[in-house]
Amino acid sequence: MLRYLTAGESHGKSLIAILEGMVSGLKIDPDAINKELKRRMQGYGRGDRMRIEKDAVEILSGLKNDATLGSPITLLIENADFSIDKLPSLSCPRPGHADLAGGLKYDHKDLRNVLERASARETAARVGIGAICKILLAELGIDMLSHVTMIGGVEAHTKDISFDEIRTLAEKSPVRCADEAAAKLMCEEIDNAKDAGDTLGGCFEVVITGVPAGLGSYVQYDRKLDANLANAIMSIQGLKGVCIGLGHEVAHKSGSQFHDAIFYKKDQGFSRKTNNAGGIEGGVSNGEDIIIKGFMKPIATLKDPLPSVDIKTKKQKKADVERSDVCAVSSAGVIGEAAAAFVIANALCEKFGGDSLGEIKRNFEGYLEQVKKF
Ligand code: EPS
């Protein structure tokens, strides 16, 4: 079983993540982690903090000569903006942020004590964890991408574009959107929102390819792969919805329109011509691409703030304003990949036993043979 914890405040000294249960013998190139950290920081609409930080990982434990030992792996990412003790206190909660609910819960009269940990800055640590999981997935032939499919009501059209093309187009887009015309409109919407002192949310898609049939299980609620992916994606700051495959569109379809008919060819095995289920049936991967959509709300810090109440005076006041992003959906997609990579890596370790890379690979390949002969 894989598990991890993160620690660190947004403007504290650093972020830390500890990953436990990763196989031994996996070569970790810190640059592969740094590449993911950099991807997370980019995107049209991100705020000034992303110009201050130079996210880079230091690996404090779990490796010898760049290979995993099977012991806990500790990642450290320094905060360039280490200013927590000097920052002003906050008393007017921002609607949509954790400020008020967190203040009530922990009895914090300075709402900065809430936002420091609630901030999406924490996701840098999670992207570090996901980057290590992706290295394991790559060893087993599993690959993934993310791309933005909607910002501020502008929808991308990518239906007939291949996995590789979507990745190439998304990686060079300022909003990580594979539809260039839509990306241009999304940037305009972000500009308009910024000028109006407002913010935007949207939707991203994660596509995972090469996952064999049989990850997760239908036998118990907490072993369902779709439920575990939904949990991981929903835990990303600002996420309000997750769906697998067509997701909420199921409500518009009949059974014959929705379900993916099954075909068989001797040399290819079982296959589908559609993938409305998003690669998971009954909580179990079915061998098709896994498709996850995440829906992010608009950032809660508005430069033209909504009405709020000062928690000290109880007087009606505008919500506090902090440095923030106008739109962070492009980053959320990268974080979504990391969150999904962890869940898939964990499901692989559960199914194939994961003490060493050699063992998991051997068991994985043996199982693929079994599936081929089914
Ligand atoms: C973030 C760092 C934060 C914000 C953002 C995500 O930096 P700061 O608060 O210092 O400007 O840019 O966090 C939020 C949107 C939020 O609501 O907390 C990051 O590293 O991704």
mmCIF file with all atom_site columns, N, CA, C and O and ligand atoms in Angstrom, residues 10-11 15 40-41 46-50 52-53 55 79 81 83 87 94 96-99 112 115-124 237-238 296 299-301 322-326 328 331 335, ligand 1:
data_model
loop_
_atom_site.group_PDB
_atom_site.id
_atom_site.type_symbol
_atom_site.label_atom_id
_atom_site.label_alt_id
_atom_site.label_comp_id
_atom_site.label_asym_id
_atom_site.label_entity_id
_atom_site.label_seq_id
_atom_site.pdbx_PDB_ins_code
_atom_site.Cartn_x
_atom_site.Cartn_y
_atom_site.Cartn_z
_atom_site.occupancy
_atom_site.B_iso_or_equiv
_atom_site.pdbx_formal_charge
_atom_site.auth_seq_id
_atom_site.auth_comp_id
_atom_site.auth_asym_id
_atom_site.auth_atom_id
_atom_site.pdbx_PDB_model_num
ATOM   1   N N   . SER A 1 10  ? 1.560   27.971 3.369   1.00 0.00 ? 10  SER A N   1
ATOM   2   C CA  . SER A 1 10  ? 1.789   28.668 2.100   1.00 0.00 ? 10  SER A CA  1
ATOM   3   C C   . SER A 1 10  ? 2.993   29.603 2.176   1.00 0.00 ? 10  SER A C   1
ATOM   4   O O   . SER A 1 10  ? 3.779   29.688 1.242   1.00 0.00 ? 10  SER A O   1
ATOM   5   N N   . HIS A 1 11  ? 3.127   30.325 3.312   1.00 0.00 ? 11  HIS A N   1
ATOM   6   C CA  . HIS A 1 11  ? 4.255   31.253 3.449   1.00 0.00 ? 11  HIS A CA  1
ATOM   7   C C   . HIS A 1 11  ? 5.184   30.812 4.579   1.00 0.00 ? 11  HIS A C   1
ATOM   8   O O   . HIS A 1 11  ? 5.866   31.625 5.198   1.00 0.00 ? 11  HIS A O   1
ATOM   9   N N   . LEU A 1 15  ? 7.625   23.309 2.061   1.00 0.00 ? 15  LEU A N   1
ATOM   10  C CA  . LEU A 1 15  ? 6.626   22.242 1.979   1.00 0.00 ? 15  LEU A CA  1
ATOM   11  C C   . LEU A 1 15  ? 7.368   20.919 2.048   1.00 0.00 ? 15  LEU A C   1
ATOM   12  O O   . LEU A 1 15  ? 8.472   20.797 1.515   1.00 0.00 ? 15  LEU A O   1
ATOM   13  N N   . ARG A 1 40  ? 3.189   22.875 -12.974 1.00 0.00 ? 40  ARG A N   1
ATOM   14  C CA  . ARG A 1 40  ? 2.131   23.310 -12.063 1.00 0.00 ? 40  ARG A CA  1
ATOM   15  C C   . ARG A 1 40  ? 2.098   24.826 -11.893 1.00 0.00 ? 40  ARG A C   1
ATOM   16  O O   . ARG A 1 40  ? 1.047   25.417 -11.643 1.00 0.00 ? 40  ARG A O   1
ATOM   17  N N   . MET A 1 41  ? 3.265   25.444 -12.026 1.00 0.00 ? 41  MET A N   1
ATOM   18  C CA  . MET A 1 41  ? 3.340   26.886 -11.759 1.00 0.00 ? 41  MET A CA  1
ATOM   19  C C   . MET A 1 41  ? 2.868   27.738 -12.930 1.00 0.00 ? 41  MET A C   1
ATOM   20  O O   . MET A 1 41  ? 2.660   28.934 -12.783 1.00 0.00 ? 41  MET A O   1
ATOM   21  N N   . ARG A 1 46  ? -2.385  32.899 -13.640 1.00 0.00 ? 46  ARG A N   1
ATOM   22  C CA  . ARG A 1 46  ? -1.767  32.688 -12.322 1.00 0.00 ? 46  ARG A CA  1
ATOM   23  C C   . ARG A 1 46  ? -1.283  34.032 -11.774 1.00 0.00 ? 46  ARG A C   1
ATOM   24  O O   . ARG A 1 46  ? -0.998  34.964 -12.536 1.00 0.00 ? 46  ARG A O   1
ATOM   25  N N   . GLY A 1 47  ? -1.108  34.094 -10.441 1.00 0.00 ? 47  GLY A N   1
ATOM   26  C CA  . GLY A 1 47  ? -0.797  35.372 -9.786  1.00 0.00 ? 47  GLY A CA  1
ATOM   27  C C   . GLY A 1 47  ? 0.708   35.626 -9.647  1.00 0.00 ? 47  GLY A C   1
ATOM   28  O O   . GLY A 1 47  ? 1.538   34.852 -10.137 1.00 0.00 ? 47  GLY A O   1
ATOM   29  N N   . ASP A 1 48  ? 1.019   36.707 -8.944  1.00 0.00 ? 48  ASP A N   1
ATOM   30  C CA  . ASP A 1 48  ? 2.420   37.136 -8.811  1.00 0.00 ? 48  ASP A CA  1
ATOM   31  C C   . ASP A 1 48  ? 3.278   36.158 -8.013  1.00 0.00 ? 48  ASP A C   1
ATOM   32  O O   . ASP A 1 48  ? 4.498   36.132 -8.170  1.00 0.00 ? 48  ASP A O   1
ATOM   33  N N   . ARG A 1 49  ? 2.654   35.361 -7.170  1.00 0.00 ? 49  ARG A N   1
ATOM   34  C CA  . ARG A 1 49  ? 3.440   34.410 -6.360  1.00 0.00 ? 49  ARG A CA  1
ATOM   35  C C   . ARG A 1 49  ? 4.250   33.476 -7.252  1.00 0.00 ? 49  ARG A C   1
ATOM   36  O O   . ARG A 1 49  ? 5.369   33.082 -6.919  1.00 0.00 ? 49  ARG A O   1
ATOM   37  N N   . MET A 1 50  ? 3.659   33.142 -8.393  1.00 0.00 ? 50  MET A N   1
ATOM   38  C CA  . MET A 1 50  ? 4.340   32.198 -9.292  1.00 0.00 ? 50  MET A CA  1
ATOM   39  C C   . MET A 1 50  ? 5.560   32.835 -9.949  1.00 0.00 ? 50  MET A C   1
ATOM   40  O O   . MET A 1 50  ? 6.386   32.146 -10.523 1.00 0.00 ? 50  MET A O   1
ATOM   41  N N   . ILE A 1 52  ? 7.507   34.726 -8.026  1.00 0.00 ? 52  ILE A N   1
ATOM   42  C CA  . ILE A 1 52  ? 8.455   34.785 -6.900  1.00 0.00 ? 52  ILE A CA  1
ATOM   43  C C   . ILE A 1 52  ? 9.101   33.414 -6.681  1.00 0.00 ? 52  ILE A C   1
ATOM   44  O O   . ILE A 1 52  ? 10.298  33.302 -6.446  1.00 0.00 ? 52  ILE A O   1
ATOM   45  N N   . GLU A 1 53  ? 8.272   32.366 -6.769  1.00 0.00 ? 53  GLU A N   1
ATOM   46  C CA  . GLU A 1 53  ? 8.759   31.022 -6.436  1.00 0.00 ? 53  GLU A CA  1
ATOM   47  C C   . GLU A 1 53  ? 9.567   30.401 -7.576  1.00 0.00 ? 53  GLU A C   1
ATOM   48  O O   . GLU A 1 53  ? 9.319   30.682 -8.746  1.00 0.00 ? 53  GLU A O   1
ATOM   49  N N   . ASP A 1 55  ? 10.028  26.738 -7.671  1.00 0.00 ? 55  ASP A N   1
ATOM   50  C CA  . ASP A 1 55  ? 9.837   25.427 -7.041  1.00 0.00 ? 55  ASP A CA  1
ATOM   51  C C   . ASP A 1 55  ? 10.843  24.391 -7.555  1.00 0.00 ? 55  ASP A C   1
ATOM   52  O O   . ASP A 1 55  ? 10.944  24.152 -8.762  1.00 0.00 ? 55  ASP A O   1
ATOM   53  N N   . ASN A 1 79  ? 9.954   27.472 0.211   1.00 0.00 ? 79  ASN A N   1
ATOM   54  C CA  . ASN A 1 79  ? 9.160   28.644 -0.189  1.00 0.00 ? 79  ASN A CA  1
ATOM   55  C C   . ASN A 1 79  ? 10.082  29.849 -0.266  1.00 0.00 ? 79  ASN A C   1
ATOM   56  O O   . ASN A 1 79  ? 10.689  30.232 0.751   1.00 0.00 ? 79  ASN A O   1
ATOM   57  N N   . ASP A 1 81  ? 8.965   32.802 -0.760  1.00 0.00 ? 81  ASP A N   1
ATOM   58  C CA  . ASP A 1 81  ? 8.209   33.781 0.036   1.00 0.00 ? 81  ASP A CA  1
ATOM   59  C C   . ASP A 1 81  ? 7.920   33.190 1.423   1.00 0.00 ? 81  ASP A C   1
ATOM   60  O O   . ASP A 1 81  ? 6.795   32.791 1.729   1.00 0.00 ? 81  ASP A O   1
ATOM   61  N N   . SER A 1 83  ? 7.294   34.234 4.684   1.00 0.00 ? 83  SER A N   1
ATOM   62  C CA  . SER A 1 83  ? 6.966   35.511 5.327   1.00 0.00 ? 83  SER A CA  1
ATOM   63  C C   . SER A 1 83  ? 5.856   35.354 6.359   1.00 0.00 ? 83  SER A C   1
ATOM   64  O O   . SER A 1 83  ? 5.261   36.343 6.789   1.00 0.00 ? 83  SER A O   1
ATOM   65  N N   . LEU A 1 87  ? 3.186   38.582 8.023   1.00 0.00 ? 87  LEU A N   1
ATOM   66  C CA  . LEU A 1 87  ? 2.007   38.940 7.227   1.00 0.00 ? 87  LEU A CA  1
ATOM   67  C C   . LEU A 1 87  ? 0.868   39.454 8.120   1.00 0.00 ? 87  LEU A C   1
ATOM   68  O O   . LEU A 1 87  ? 0.715   38.997 9.257   1.00 0.00 ? 87  LEU A O   1
ATOM   69  N N   . ARG A 1 94  ? -13.190 35.427 3.193   1.00 0.00 ? 94  ARG A N   1
ATOM   70  C CA  . ARG A 1 94  ? -13.545 35.458 1.767   1.00 0.00 ? 94  ARG A CA  1
ATOM   71  C C   . ARG A 1 94  ? -14.563 34.349 1.498   1.00 0.00 ? 94  ARG A C   1
ATOM   72  O O   . ARG A 1 94  ? -14.267 33.174 1.716   1.00 0.00 ? 94  ARG A O   1
ATOM   73  N N   . GLY A 1 96  ? -16.203 31.434 -0.099  1.00 0.00 ? 96  GLY A N   1
ATOM   74  C CA  . GLY A 1 96  ? -15.636 30.425 -1.004  1.00 0.00 ? 96  GLY A CA  1
ATOM   75  C C   . GLY A 1 96  ? -14.310 29.876 -0.531  1.00 0.00 ? 96  GLY A C   1
ATOM   76  O O   . GLY A 1 96  ? -13.905 28.791 -0.935  1.00 0.00 ? 96  GLY A O   1
ATOM   77  N N   . HIS A 1 97  ? -13.598 30.625 0.315   1.00 0.00 ? 97  HIS A N   1
ATOM   78  C CA  . HIS A 1 97  ? -12.328 30.111 0.856   1.00 0.00 ? 97  HIS A CA  1
ATOM   79  C C   . HIS A 1 97  ? -12.630 29.389 2.170   1.00 0.00 ? 97  HIS A C   1
ATOM   80  O O   . HIS A 1 97  ? -13.749 29.456 2.686   1.00 0.00 ? 97  HIS A O   1
ATOM   81  N N   . ALA A 1 98  ? -11.629 28.714 2.729   1.00 0.00 ? 98  ALA A N   1
ATOM   82  C CA  . ALA A 1 98  ? -11.827 27.983 3.987   1.00 0.00 ? 98  ALA A CA  1
ATOM   83  C C   . ALA A 1 98  ? -11.888 28.926 5.190   1.00 0.00 ? 98  ALA A C   1
ATOM   84  O O   . ALA A 1 98  ? -12.138 28.468 6.309   1.00 0.00 ? 98  ALA A O   1
ATOM   85  N N   . ASP A 1 99  ? -11.667 30.242 4.957   1.00 0.00 ? 99  ASP A N   1
ATOM   86  C CA  . ASP A 1 99  ? -11.475 31.202 6.063   1.00 0.00 ? 99  ASP A CA  1
ATOM   87  C C   . ASP A 1 99  ? -12.487 31.057 7.210   1.00 0.00 ? 99  ASP A C   1
ATOM   88  O O   . ASP A 1 99  ? -12.095 30.863 8.362   1.00 0.00 ? 99  ASP A O   1
ATOM   89  N N   . ARG A 1 112 ? -5.722  34.235 8.916   1.00 0.00 ? 112 ARG A N   1
ATOM   90  C CA  . ARG A 1 112 ? -4.493  33.838 8.216   1.00 0.00 ? 112 ARG A CA  1
ATOM   91  C C   . ARG A 1 112 ? -4.047  32.447 8.688   1.00 0.00 ? 112 ARG A C   1
ATOM   92  O O   . ARG A 1 112 ? -3.455  31.685 7.938   1.00 0.00 ? 112 ARG A O   1
ATOM   93  N N   . LEU A 1 115 ? -5.884  30.154 6.288   1.00 0.00 ? 115 LEU A N   1
ATOM   94  C CA  . LEU A 1 115 ? -5.535  30.159 4.853   1.00 0.00 ? 115 LEU A CA  1
ATOM   95  C C   . LEU A 1 115 ? -4.125  29.646 4.592   1.00 0.00 ? 115 LEU A C   1
ATOM   96  O O   . LEU A 1 115 ? -3.845  29.119 3.521   1.00 0.00 ? 115 LEU A O   1
ATOM   97  N N   . GLU A 1 116 ? -3.243  29.782 5.580   1.00 0.00 ? 116 GLU A N   1
ATOM   98  C CA  . GLU A 1 116 ? -1.862  29.348 5.359   1.00 0.00 ? 116 GLU A CA  1
ATOM   99  C C   . GLU A 1 116 ? -1.767  27.863 5.003   1.00 0.00 ? 116 GLU A C   1
ATOM   100 O O   . GLU A 1 116 ? -0.942  27.465 4.213   1.00 0.00 ? 116 GLU A O   1
ATOM   101 N N   . ARG A 1 117 ? -2.631  27.065 5.591   1.00 0.00 ? 117 ARG A N   1
ATOM   102 C CA  . ARG A 1 117 ? -2.598  25.633 5.278   1.00 0.00 ? 117 ARG A CA  1
ATOM   103 C C   . ARG A 1 117 ? -3.649  25.274 4.217   1.00 0.00 ? 117 ARG A C   1
ATOM   104 O O   . ARG A 1 117 ? -3.467  24.339 3.443   1.00 0.00 ? 117 ARG A O   1
ATOM   105 N N   . ALA A 1 118 ? -4.748  26.039 4.184   1.00 0.00 ? 118 ALA A N   1
ATOM   106 C CA  . ALA A 1 118 ? -5.808  25.732 3.213   1.00 0.00 ? 118 ALA A CA  1
ATOM   107 C C   . ALA A 1 118 ? -5.375  26.074 1.786   1.00 0.00 ? 118 ALA A C   1
ATOM   108 O O   . ALA A 1 118 ? -5.912  25.543 0.816   1.00 0.00 ? 118 ALA A O   1
ATOM   109 N N   . SER A 1 119 ? -4.384  26.948 1.653   1.00 0.00 ? 119 SER A N   1
ATOM   110 C CA  . SER A 1 119 ? -3.951  27.434 0.333   1.00 0.00 ? 119 SER A CA  1
ATOM   111 C C   . SER A 1 119 ? -3.540  26.308 -0.609  1.00 0.00 ? 119 SER A C   1
ATOM   112 O O   . SER A 1 119 ? -2.986  25.289 -0.193  1.00 0.00 ? 119 SER A O   1
ATOM   113 N N   . ALA A 1 120 ? -3.779  26.573 -1.879  1.00 0.00 ? 120 ALA A N   1
ATOM   114 C CA  . ALA A 1 120 ? -3.386  25.606 -2.920  1.00 0.00 ? 120 ALA A CA  1
ATOM   115 C C   . ALA A 1 120 ? -1.878  25.524 -3.095  1.00 0.00 ? 120 ALA A C   1
ATOM   116 O O   . ALA A 1 120 ? -1.393  24.724 -3.907  1.00 0.00 ? 120 ALA A O   1
ATOM   117 N N   . ARG A 1 121 ? -1.131  26.306 -2.360  1.00 0.00 ? 121 ARG A N   1
ATOM   118 C CA  . ARG A 1 121 ? 0.338   26.171 -2.388  1.00 0.00 ? 121 ARG A CA  1
ATOM   119 C C   . ARG A 1 121 ? 0.736   24.733 -2.020  1.00 0.00 ? 121 ARG A C   1
ATOM   120 O O   . ARG A 1 121 ? 1.732   24.208 -2.507  1.00 0.00 ? 121 ARG A O   1
ATOM   121 N N   . GLU A 1 122 ? -0.053  24.112 -1.153  1.00 0.00 ? 122 GLU A N   1
ATOM   122 C CA  . GLU A 1 122 ? 0.212   22.725 -0.704  1.00 0.00 ? 122 GLU A CA  1
ATOM   123 C C   . GLU A 1 122 ? 0.307   21.759 -1.875  1.00 0.00 ? 122 GLU A C   1
ATOM   124 O O   . GLU A 1 122 ? 0.960   20.703 -1.789  1.00 0.00 ? 122 GLU A O   1
ATOM   125 N N   . THR A 1 123 ? -0.346  22.101 -2.986  1.00 0.00 ? 123 THR A N   1
ATOM   126 C CA  . THR A 1 123 ? -0.381  21.162 -4.110  1.00 0.00 ? 123 THR A CA  1
ATOM   127 C C   . THR A 1 123 ? 0.989   20.967 -4.756  1.00 0.00 ? 123 THR A C   1
ATOM   128 O O   . THR A 1 123 ? 1.189   19.991 -5.476  1.00 0.00 ? 123 THR A O   1
ATOM   129 N N   . ALA A 1 124 ? 1.934   21.875 -4.487  1.00 0.00 ? 124 ALA A N   1
ATOM   130 C CA  . ALA A 1 124 ? 3.297   21.675 -5.007  1.00 0.00 ? 124 ALA A CA  1
ATOM   131 C C   . ALA A 1 124 ? 3.850   20.357 -4.442  1.00 0.00 ? 124 ALA A C   1
ATOM   132 O O   . ALA A 1 124 ? 4.474   19.560 -5.159  1.00 0.00 ? 124 ALA A O   1
ATOM   133 N N   . GLN A 1 237 ? -7.559  21.597 -3.897  1.00 0.00 ? 237 GLN A N   1
ATOM   134 C CA  . GLN A 1 237 ? -8.151  22.871 -3.486  1.00 0.00 ? 237 GLN A CA  1
ATOM   135 C C   . GLN A 1 237 ? -8.965  23.477 -4.642  1.00 0.00 ? 237 GLN A C   1
ATOM   136 O O   . GLN A 1 237 ? -8.480  23.548 -5.772  1.00 0.00 ? 237 GLN A O   1
ATOM   137 N N   . GLY A 1 238 ? -10.186 23.898 -4.339  1.00 0.00 ? 238 GLY A N   1
ATOM   138 C CA  . GLY A 1 238 ? -11.015 24.593 -5.332  1.00 0.00 ? 238 GLY A CA  1
ATOM   139 C C   . GLY A 1 238 ? -11.862 23.677 -6.198  1.00 0.00 ? 238 GLY A C   1
ATOM   140 O O   . GLY A 1 238 ? -12.667 24.150 -6.988  1.00 0.00 ? 238 GLY A O   1
ATOM   141 N N   . MET A 1 296 ? -13.421 23.009 -11.406 1.00 0.00 ? 296 MET A N   1
ATOM   142 C CA  . MET A 1 296 ? -12.857 23.914 -10.393 1.00 0.00 ? 296 MET A CA  1
ATOM   143 C C   . MET A 1 296 ? -13.695 25.180 -10.283 1.00 0.00 ? 296 MET A C   1
ATOM   144 O O   . MET A 1 296 ? -14.077 25.767 -11.298 1.00 0.00 ? 296 MET A O   1
ATOM   145 N N   . ILE A 1 299 ? -11.511 31.137 -8.283  1.00 0.00 ? 299 ILE A N   1
ATOM   146 C CA  . ILE A 1 299 ? -10.682 31.452 -7.105  1.00 0.00 ? 299 ILE A CA  1
ATOM   147 C C   . ILE A 1 299 ? -11.470 32.361 -6.148  1.00 0.00 ? 299 ILE A C   1
ATOM   148 O O   . ILE A 1 299 ? -12.192 33.259 -6.589  1.00 0.00 ? 299 ILE A O   1
ATOM   149 N N   . ALA A 1 300 ? -11.310 32.098 -4.848  1.00 0.00 ? 300 ALA A N   1
ATOM   150 C CA  . ALA A 1 300 ? -12.163 32.778 -3.856  1.00 0.00 ? 300 ALA A CA  1
ATOM   151 C C   . ALA A 1 300 ? -11.729 34.220 -3.542  1.00 0.00 ? 300 ALA A C   1
ATOM   152 O O   . ALA A 1 300 ? -12.526 35.001 -3.028  1.00 0.00 ? 300 ALA A O   1
ATOM   153 N N   . THR A 1 301 ? -10.484 34.569 -3.836  1.00 0.00 ? 301 THR A N   1
ATOM   154 C CA  . THR A 1 301 ? -10.040 35.941 -3.534  1.00 0.00 ? 301 THR A CA  1
ATOM   155 C C   . THR A 1 301 ? -10.418 36.856 -4.695  1.00 0.00 ? 301 THR A C   1
ATOM   156 O O   . THR A 1 301 ? -9.871  36.726 -5.790  1.00 0.00 ? 301 THR A O   1
ATOM   157 N N   . GLU A 1 322 ? -6.366  39.365 -0.842  1.00 0.00 ? 322 GLU A N   1
ATOM   158 C CA  . GLU A 1 322 ? -4.999  38.845 -0.757  1.00 0.00 ? 322 GLU A CA  1
ATOM   159 C C   . GLU A 1 322 ? -4.425  38.769 -2.160  1.00 0.00 ? 322 GLU A C   1
ATOM   160 O O   . GLU A 1 322 ? -5.186  38.676 -3.122  1.00 0.00 ? 322 GLU A O   1
ATOM   161 N N   . ARG A 1 323 ? -3.100  38.738 -2.277  1.00 0.00 ? 323 ARG A N   1
ATOM   162 C CA  . ARG A 1 323 ? -2.514  38.412 -3.590  1.00 0.00 ? 323 ARG A CA  1
ATOM   163 C C   . ARG A 1 323 ? -3.037  37.027 -3.991  1.00 0.00 ? 323 ARG A C   1
ATOM   164 O O   . ARG A 1 323 ? -3.085  36.117 -3.163  1.00 0.00 ? 323 ARG A O   1
ATOM   165 N N   . SER A 1 324 ? -3.446  36.876 -5.230  1.00 0.00 ? 324 SER A N   1
ATOM   166 C CA  . SER A 1 324 ? -3.993  35.581 -5.638  1.00 0.00 ? 324 SER A CA  1
ATOM   167 C C   . SER A 1 324 ? -3.979  35.438 -7.157  1.00 0.00 ? 324 SER A C   1
ATOM   168 O O   . SER A 1 324 ? -3.466  36.302 -7.868  1.00 0.00 ? 324 SER A O   1
ATOM   169 N N   . ASP A 1 325 ? -4.543  34.342 -7.629  1.00 0.00 ? 325 ASP A N   1
ATOM   170 C CA  . ASP A 1 325 ? -4.645  34.098 -9.070  1.00 0.00 ? 325 ASP A CA  1
ATOM   171 C C   . ASP A 1 325 ? -6.011  34.590 -9.565  1.00 0.00 ? 325 ASP A C   1
ATOM   172 O O   . ASP A 1 325 ? -6.958  34.682 -8.784  1.00 0.00 ? 325 ASP A O   1
ATOM   173 N N   . VAL A 1 326 ? -6.103  34.846 -10.874 1.00 0.00 ? 326 VAL A N   1
ATOM   174 C CA  . VAL A 1 326 ? -7.421  35.116 -11.477 1.00 0.00 ? 326 VAL A CA  1
ATOM   175 C C   . VAL A 1 326 ? -8.052  33.782 -11.882 1.00 0.00 ? 326 VAL A C   1
ATOM   176 O O   . VAL A 1 326 ? -9.237  33.551 -11.734 1.00 0.00 ? 326 VAL A O   1
ATOM   177 N N   . ALA A 1 328 ? -6.809  29.410 -12.099 1.00 0.00 ? 328 ALA A N   1
ATOM   178 C CA  . ALA A 1 328 ? -5.731  28.429 -11.892 1.00 0.00 ? 328 ALA A CA  1
ATOM   179 C C   . ALA A 1 328 ? -6.128  27.051 -12.432 1.00 0.00 ? 328 ALA A C   1
ATOM   180 O O   . ALA A 1 328 ? -5.599  26.030 -11.992 1.00 0.00 ? 328 ALA A O   1
ATOM   181 N N   . SER A 1 331 ? -3.262  24.911 -13.841 1.00 0.00 ? 331 SER A N   1
ATOM   182 C CA  . SER A 1 331 ? -2.459  24.239 -12.805 1.00 0.00 ? 331 SER A CA  1
ATOM   183 C C   . SER A 1 331 ? -3.231  23.071 -12.206 1.00 0.00 ? 331 SER A C   1
ATOM   184 O O   . SER A 1 331 ? -2.643  22.017 -11.904 1.00 0.00 ? 331 SER A O   1
ATOM   185 N N   . ILE A 1 335 ? -2.132  19.154 -11.330 1.00 0.00 ? 335 ILE A N   1
ATOM   186 C CA  . ILE A 1 335 ? -2.305  18.576 -9.980  1.00 0.00 ? 335 ILE A CA  1
ATOM   187 C C   . ILE A 1 335 ? -3.219  17.340 -10.081 1.00 0.00 ? 335 ILE A C   1
ATOM   188 O O   . ILE A 1 335 ? -2.997  16.333 -9.396  1.00 0.00 ? 335 ILE A O   1
HETATM 189 C C1  . EPS B 2 .   ? -0.405  29.105 -4.782  1.00 0.00 ? 1   EPS B C1  1
HETATM 190 C C2  . EPS B 2 .   ? 0.172   30.054 -3.991  1.00 0.00 ? 1   EPS B C2  1
HETATM 191 C C3  . EPS B 2 .   ? -0.643  31.145 -3.467  1.00 0.00 ? 1   EPS B C3  1
HETATM 192 C C4  . EPS B 2 .   ? -1.758  31.497 -4.443  1.00 0.00 ? 1   EPS B C4  1
HETATM 193 C C5  . EPS B 2 .   ? -2.619  30.301 -4.752  1.00 0.00 ? 1   EPS B C5  1
HETATM 194 C C6  . EPS B 2 .   ? -1.844  29.079 -5.080  1.00 0.00 ? 1   EPS B C6  1
HETATM 195 O O1  . EPS B 2 .   ? 0.240   32.200 -3.293  1.00 0.00 ? 1   EPS B O1  1
HETATM 196 P P1  . EPS B 2 .   ? -0.074  33.572 -2.497  1.00 0.00 ? 1   EPS B P1  1
HETATM 197 O O2  . EPS B 2 .   ? -1.267  33.328 -1.642  1.00 0.00 ? 1   EPS B O2  1
HETATM 198 O O3  . EPS B 2 .   ? 1.171   33.855 -1.717  1.00 0.00 ? 1   EPS B O3  1
HETATM 199 O O4  . EPS B 2 .   ? -0.286  34.593 -3.569  1.00 0.00 ? 1   EPS B O4  1
HETATM 200 O O5  . EPS B 2 .   ? -1.206  31.964 -5.653  1.00 0.00 ? 1   EPS B O5  1
HETATM 201 O O6  . EPS B 2 .   ? -3.430  29.993 -3.660  1.00 0.00 ? 1   EPS B O6  1
HETATM 202 C C7  . EPS B 2 .   ? -4.750  30.261 -3.735  1.00 0.00 ? 1   EPS B C7  1
HETATM 203 C C8  . EPS B 2 .   ? -5.365  30.556 -4.846  1.00 0.00 ? 1   EPS B C8  1
HETATM 204 C C9  . EPS B 2 .   ? -5.483  30.179 -2.508  1.00 0.00 ? 1   EPS B C9  1
HETATM 205 O O7  . EPS B 2 .   ? -6.688  30.472 -2.538  1.00 0.00 ? 1   EPS B O7  1
HETATM 206 O O8  . EPS B 2 .   ? -4.907  29.893 -1.502  1.00 0.00 ? 1   EPS B O8  1
HETATM 207 C C10 . EPS B 2 .   ? 0.388   28.031 -5.397  1.00 0.00 ? 1   EPS B C10 1
HETATM 208 O O9  . EPS B 2 .   ? 1.598   27.843 -5.109  1.00 0.00 ? 1   EPS B O9  1
HETATM 209 O O10 . EPS B 2 .   ? -0.184  27.321 -6.237  1.00 0.00 ? 1   EPS B O10 1
#
